[in-house]
């Protein structure tokens, strides 16, 4: 009994000692910030942060952290609220809309008590409205815009708020209210003329005109929409330095929607004229990425008109320009479209070359994406550090208040230790939650990386098959294969960014893939696809490229080596808890297949199956799902034939 009591006492002392050490560390941080209150101006730090937020967001976050710590230590509510405001702006710049909304909410709560008439409060309210709109919380967004419009606003602020409301109504497809909001937005004092240089007030109309052009396009008044875009571009060219970049971005969106409307109505000459005018405008503005997009759009218009040589020329220029400005994403789009045009016009060699360049551009795009994701993760880590600073300073202030209280020292020690234990428990909980959130974010990042990978030896073998067809002078089969192959590549690229896709899209990919493999190995196997009539391919959702690798494994390692003609059967059947996918083949079996493989083939197969296992593992963890895969021999005695059973749980609204 005595030993047990001693053990408990030692454990308690250890816990209390650790708590005191942690508290001293947090207290030291608070003391450090408090010592800077008189010598540091948080307003200057926040101004520097705003100047850095676009070029160096990491350095901007360091400035915000310092400003927030000093503001909290000095009980400066105004600059505390402004710190959260700048945090929200930085979050917006990296498109972390949820974090931005949370920080704007903190800024709003801090500033509304005693600083409701300040420009910062209006910015917080505007930021809330915008981030709610980005997150699809349209009712909250409209409520924030309505509250903002009740305040004393400048002409520019009122115009921005009303145009924001118009955008929300536009997204809700309430075009009548969207137009009402645009019409209420204040116009400039006087219209621009050729004899007068446009003033700052004139540039306030840019976003308004862009929104009107979008509404004209939705109402099928495409000629008026086109004229509005072109006249607005002329206004910007007359005073480029006076037009905010955000309004130029709005004009880009409007231009694309109008161009799409012209294309849909087959007004190709008008679309070409609009895009050529846009190219001229963007060359003047030195906006080469937008020029690249317009050239891709021009190629589609020329192709639709049947002017193939012009379409190819525009795509070649777009690809060259994208390479010059290191924009592999747009370059990939240009090469893919270029390959399609070459293939349709029988220029097989050029189509193959364009496909190779497209693959290289996709790889560069993935590398750039990984770099950006790493940078974003670092910024989010800094954000969590700022949250910890806020907690530490608040705790330091609490400890200081307790120390100054006129109570018996013994009671202070006891209550202080109890408070420390509670704080450690609460802080540990939040640290755990943050760690879990970070873990999920990393898992989603890993899932996106795995999902974006396409089995490389399939592309290589497919291109080799094209070469074989060309060598045999089988132009018809070559063209047919290339056409189906380009469709498959487009589908894979379109679906690779999604966590889940409708079953009918996955079915389309599988059908195309099997058709291509049958072109190549038609003498080796036939195949059938059976889908249970109770399966709704429109509503059932599955992870993209889940089934294809197992089908590829069956063809390449089971049926290809069979002496007689084999058969592959794909079955999808409804189950009470979701969907079951069955892939069976009567090939040579896993054991005999392993004897035919080279070391390189074994490595490739292992990597492909490991990729699927990793994806399913991450999906099961993130979505709390129950995806399972079971592989077995059909004929266990002879070890021939293989069955793969994939159990797909029901997936609804982002949850499995």
Coordinates of C-alpha atoms in Angstrom, one line a residue, residues 45-333:
X45 CA 4.0 45.1 -39.3
X46 CA 0.6 44.6 -40.9
X47 CA 1.4 47.1 -43.6
X48 CA 4.6 45.3 -44.4
X49 CA 2.6 42.0 -44.4
X50 CA 0.1 43.3 -46.9
X51 CA 3.0 44.4 -49.2
X52 CA 4.6 40.9 -48.9
X53 CA 1.4 38.8 -49.1
X54 CA 1.5 38.4 -52.9
X55 CA 5.3 38.0 -53.5
X56 CA 6.3 36.2 -50.2
X57 CA 3.3 34.9 -48.2
X58 CA 5.5 33.0 -45.8
X59 CA 7.3 36.2 -44.8
X60 CA 3.9 38.0 -44.6
X61 CA 2.7 35.4 -42.1
X62 CA 5.8 36.0 -39.9
X63 CA 4.9 39.7 -39.8
X64 CA 1.3 38.9 -38.9
X65 CA 2.4 36.5 -36.2
X66 CA 4.5 39.3 -34.6
X67 CA 1.7 41.8 -34.9
X68 CA -0.9 39.5 -33.4
X69 CA 1.4 38.6 -30.5
X70 CA 2.1 42.2 -29.7
X71 CA -1.6 43.2 -30.1
X72 CA -2.8 40.4 -27.8
X73 CA -0.1 41.2 -25.2
X74 CA -1.0 44.9 -25.4
X75 CA -4.8 44.3 -25.5
X76 CA -5.0 46.2 -28.7
X77 CA -8.3 44.9 -30.1
X78 CA -8.2 47.0 -33.3
X79 CA -4.8 45.6 -34.5
X80 CA -5.8 42.1 -33.2
X81 CA -8.8 42.3 -35.5
X82 CA -6.7 43.7 -38.3
X83 CA -4.2 40.8 -37.9
X84 CA -7.0 38.3 -38.5
X85 CA -8.1 40.4 -41.5
X86 CA -4.7 40.2 -43.1
X87 CA -4.6 36.4 -42.3
X88 CA -7.8 36.0 -44.2
X89 CA -6.4 37.9 -47.2
X90 CA -3.3 35.6 -47.2
X91 CA -5.6 32.6 -47.0
X92 CA -7.6 33.9 -50.0
X93 CA -4.4 34.3 -52.0
X94 CA -3.6 30.6 -51.7
X95 CA -7.3 29.7 -52.1
X96 CA -7.8 28.3 -48.6
X97 CA -11.4 29.6 -48.5
X98 CA -12.5 27.9 -45.2
X99 CA -9.5 29.2 -43.3
X100 CA -10.0 32.6 -44.9
X101 CA -13.7 32.6 -43.8
X102 CA -12.7 31.7 -40.2
X103 CA -10.2 34.5 -40.0
X104 CA -12.6 37.0 -41.5
X105 CA -15.1 35.9 -38.9
X106 CA -12.6 36.5 -36.1
X107 CA -11.8 40.0 -37.5
X108 CA -15.5 40.8 -37.8
X109 CA -16.1 39.7 -34.1
X110 CA -13.2 41.8 -32.9
X111 CA -13.9 44.9 -34.9
X112 CA -17.7 45.1 -34.6
X113 CA -17.7 46.1 -30.9
X114 CA -15.8 49.4 -31.1
X115 CA -14.5 49.8 -34.6
X116 CA -17.6 49.2 -36.7
X117 CA -17.2 52.4 -38.7
X118 CA -13.6 51.7 -39.8
X119 CA -12.5 50.6 -43.3
X120 CA -11.1 47.4 -41.8
X121 CA -14.5 46.4 -40.5
X122 CA -15.9 46.9 -44.0
X123 CA -13.1 44.8 -45.4
X124 CA -13.8 42.0 -43.0
X125 CA -17.5 42.0 -43.9
X126 CA -16.6 42.1 -47.6
X127 CA -14.1 39.2 -47.1
X128 CA -16.8 37.2 -45.3
X129 CA -19.3 37.7 -48.2
X130 CA -16.7 36.7 -50.8
X131 CA -15.5 33.6 -49.0
X132 CA -19.0 32.4 -48.2
X133 CA -19.7 32.8 -51.9
X134 CA -16.6 30.7 -52.8
X135 CA -17.7 28.0 -50.4
X136 CA -21.2 27.9 -51.8
X137 CA -22.8 29.4 -48.7
X138 CA -24.9 31.7 -50.8
X139 CA -27.5 32.8 -48.1
X140 CA -24.6 33.8 -45.7
X141 CA -22.9 35.6 -48.6
X142 CA -26.0 37.6 -49.4
X143 CA -26.6 38.4 -45.7
X144 CA -23.0 39.8 -45.5
X145 CA -23.4 41.9 -48.6
X146 CA -26.8 43.3 -47.3
X147 CA -25.2 44.2 -44.0
X148 CA -22.3 45.9 -45.9
X149 CA -24.7 47.9 -48.0
X150 CA -26.3 49.3 -44.9
X151 CA -23.1 51.1 -44.0
X152 CA -21.7 54.4 -45.2
X153 CA -19.8 53.3 -48.4
X154 CA -17.8 55.1 -51.0
X155 CA -19.0 54.8 -54.6
X156 CA -16.3 52.1 -55.3
X157 CA -17.3 50.1 -52.2
X158 CA -21.0 50.2 -53.0
X159 CA -20.3 49.2 -56.6
X160 CA -18.1 46.2 -55.4
X161 CA -20.8 45.0 -52.9
X162 CA -23.6 45.2 -55.5
X163 CA -21.5 43.4 -58.1
X164 CA -20.7 40.8 -55.5
X165 CA -24.4 40.3 -54.9
X166 CA -24.9 40.1 -58.6
X167 CA -22.3 37.3 -58.8
X168 CA -24.1 35.3 -56.1
X169 CA -27.4 35.6 -57.9
X170 CA -25.6 34.6 -61.1
X171 CA -24.3 31.5 -59.5
X172 CA -27.9 30.8 -58.2
X173 CA -29.0 31.3 -61.9
X174 CA -31.3 34.1 -60.7
X175 CA -30.3 36.3 -63.7
X176 CA -33.1 38.8 -63.1
X177 CA -31.9 39.7 -59.6
X178 CA -28.3 39.6 -60.9
X179 CA -29.2 42.2 -63.5
X180 CA -31.0 44.3 -60.9
X181 CA -27.9 44.4 -58.7
X182 CA -25.7 45.4 -61.7
X183 CA -28.0 48.2 -62.6
X184 CA -27.9 49.5 -59.0
X185 CA -24.1 49.7 -59.0
X186 CA -22.9 53.3 -59.3
X187 CA -21.5 54.3 -62.7
X188 CA -18.6 56.6 -63.2
X189 CA -19.2 60.4 -63.2
X190 CA -18.7 60.8 -66.9
X191 CA -18.3 58.4 -69.8
X192 CA -14.9 58.0 -71.4
X193 CA -14.3 59.7 -74.8
X194 CA -11.5 59.7 -77.2
X195 CA -10.5 63.3 -76.2
X196 CA -10.2 62.5 -72.5
X197 CA -7.9 60.1 -70.7
X198 CA -10.1 57.8 -68.6
X199 CA -10.1 58.6 -64.9
X200 CA -10.1 56.3 -61.9
X201 CA -13.9 56.5 -61.8
X202 CA -14.1 55.2 -65.3
X203 CA -12.3 52.0 -64.3
X204 CA -15.0 51.3 -61.7
X205 CA -17.1 50.3 -64.7
X206 CA -14.8 47.4 -65.8
X207 CA -16.2 44.8 -63.5
X208 CA -19.8 46.1 -64.0
X209 CA -19.4 45.8 -67.8
X210 CA -17.9 42.4 -67.5
X211 CA -20.9 41.2 -65.5
X212 CA -23.3 42.7 -68.0
X213 CA -21.5 40.9 -70.8
X214 CA -22.0 37.6 -68.9
X215 CA -25.7 38.3 -68.5
X216 CA -26.1 39.3 -72.1
X217 CA -24.5 35.9 -73.1
X218 CA -26.9 34.0 -70.8
X219 CA -29.8 35.8 -72.4
X220 CA -28.5 34.9 -75.9
X221 CA -27.7 38.5 -76.8
X222 CA -24.2 37.5 -77.9
X223 CA -23.6 40.4 -80.2
X224 CA -24.2 42.9 -77.4
X225 CA -22.0 40.8 -75.1
X226 CA -19.2 40.7 -77.6
X227 CA -19.4 44.5 -78.1
X228 CA -19.4 45.1 -74.4
X229 CA -16.2 43.0 -73.9
X230 CA -14.4 44.8 -76.7
X231 CA -15.3 48.3 -75.5
X232 CA -14.2 47.4 -72.0
X233 CA -10.9 46.1 -73.2
X234 CA -10.3 49.4 -75.0
X235 CA -11.0 51.3 -71.8
X236 CA -8.4 49.3 -69.9
X237 CA -5.8 49.7 -72.7
X238 CA -6.3 53.5 -72.4
X239 CA -5.5 53.5 -68.7
X240 CA -3.9 50.1 -67.8
X241 CA -2.2 51.2 -64.6
X242 CA -5.4 52.5 -63.1
X243 CA -7.4 49.2 -63.4
X244 CA -7.2 46.8 -60.4
X245 CA -6.0 43.3 -61.4
X246 CA -9.1 41.7 -59.8
X247 CA -11.3 43.6 -62.4
X248 CA -9.1 42.4 -65.2
X249 CA -9.6 38.9 -64.0
X250 CA -13.4 39.4 -64.0
X251 CA -13.2 40.5 -67.6
X252 CA -11.3 37.3 -68.5
X253 CA -14.1 35.2 -67.1
X254 CA -16.7 37.2 -68.9
X255 CA -14.8 37.0 -72.2
X256 CA -14.5 33.2 -72.0
X257 CA -18.3 32.8 -71.3
X258 CA -19.1 35.1 -74.2
X259 CA -16.7 33.2 -76.5
X260 CA -18.3 29.9 -75.4
X261 CA -21.7 31.2 -76.1
X262 CA -20.6 32.3 -79.6
X263 CA -19.1 28.9 -80.2
X264 CA -22.3 27.1 -79.0
X265 CA -24.4 29.2 -81.5
X266 CA -21.9 28.4 -84.3
X267 CA -21.0 32.0 -84.7
X268 CA -17.4 31.1 -85.3
X269 CA -16.3 34.2 -87.2
X270 CA -17.6 36.3 -84.3
X271 CA -15.8 34.1 -81.8
X272 CA -12.6 34.4 -83.9
X273 CA -12.9 38.2 -84.0
X274 CA -13.5 38.3 -80.2
X275 CA -10.5 36.1 -79.4
X276 CA -8.2 38.0 -81.8
X277 CA -9.2 41.2 -80.1
X278 CA -8.6 39.6 -76.8
X279 CA -5.1 38.5 -78.0
X280 CA -4.3 42.0 -79.0
X281 CA -5.5 43.3 -75.6
X282 CA -3.5 40.7 -73.7
X283 CA -0.3 41.2 -75.7
X284 CA -0.6 44.9 -74.9
X285 CA -1.1 43.9 -71.2
X286 CA 1.8 41.4 -71.5
X287 CA -0.6 38.7 -70.3
X288 CA 0.9 35.7 -72.2
X289 CA -0.9 32.9 -70.3
X290 CA -4.3 34.4 -71.4
X291 CA -3.0 34.7 -75.0
X292 CA -2.2 31.0 -74.9
X293 CA -5.7 30.1 -73.8
X294 CA -7.2 32.3 -76.6
X295 CA -5.0 30.6 -79.2
X296 CA -6.3 27.2 -78.1
X297 CA -9.9 28.6 -78.3
X298 CA -9.1 30.0 -81.8
X299 CA -8.0 26.6 -82.9
X300 CA -11.3 25.1 -81.8
X301 CA -13.2 27.7 -83.8
X302 CA -11.1 27.2 -86.9
X303 CA -11.4 23.4 -86.6
X304 CA -15.2 23.8 -86.3
X305 CA -15.1 25.9 -89.5
X306 CA -13.1 23.2 -91.3
X307 CA -10.0 25.4 -91.5
X308 CA -7.6 22.7 -90.2
X309 CA -4.3 24.3 -91.2
X310 CA -5.3 27.5 -89.3
X311 CA -6.4 25.5 -86.3
X312 CA -3.0 23.6 -86.3
X313 CA -1.1 26.8 -86.6
X314 CA -2.8 28.4 -83.6
X315 CA -2.2 25.3 -81.5
X316 CA 1.5 25.2 -82.4
X317 CA 1.8 28.8 -81.5
X318 CA -0.1 28.2 -78.2
X319 CA 2.2 25.3 -77.3
X320 CA 5.3 27.3 -78.1
X321 CA 4.2 30.3 -76.1
X322 CA 3.2 28.0 -73.1
X323 CA 6.7 26.5 -73.2
X324 CA 8.2 30.0 -73.3
X325 CA 6.4 31.1 -70.1
X326 CA 6.8 27.7 -68.4
X327 CA 3.1 27.0 -68.4
X328 CA 3.0 23.1 -68.9
X329 CA -0.7 22.8 -68.0
X330 CA -1.9 24.9 -71.0
X331 CA 0.9 23.4 -73.0
X332 CA -0.5 19.9 -72.3
X333 CA -4.0 21.0 -73.4

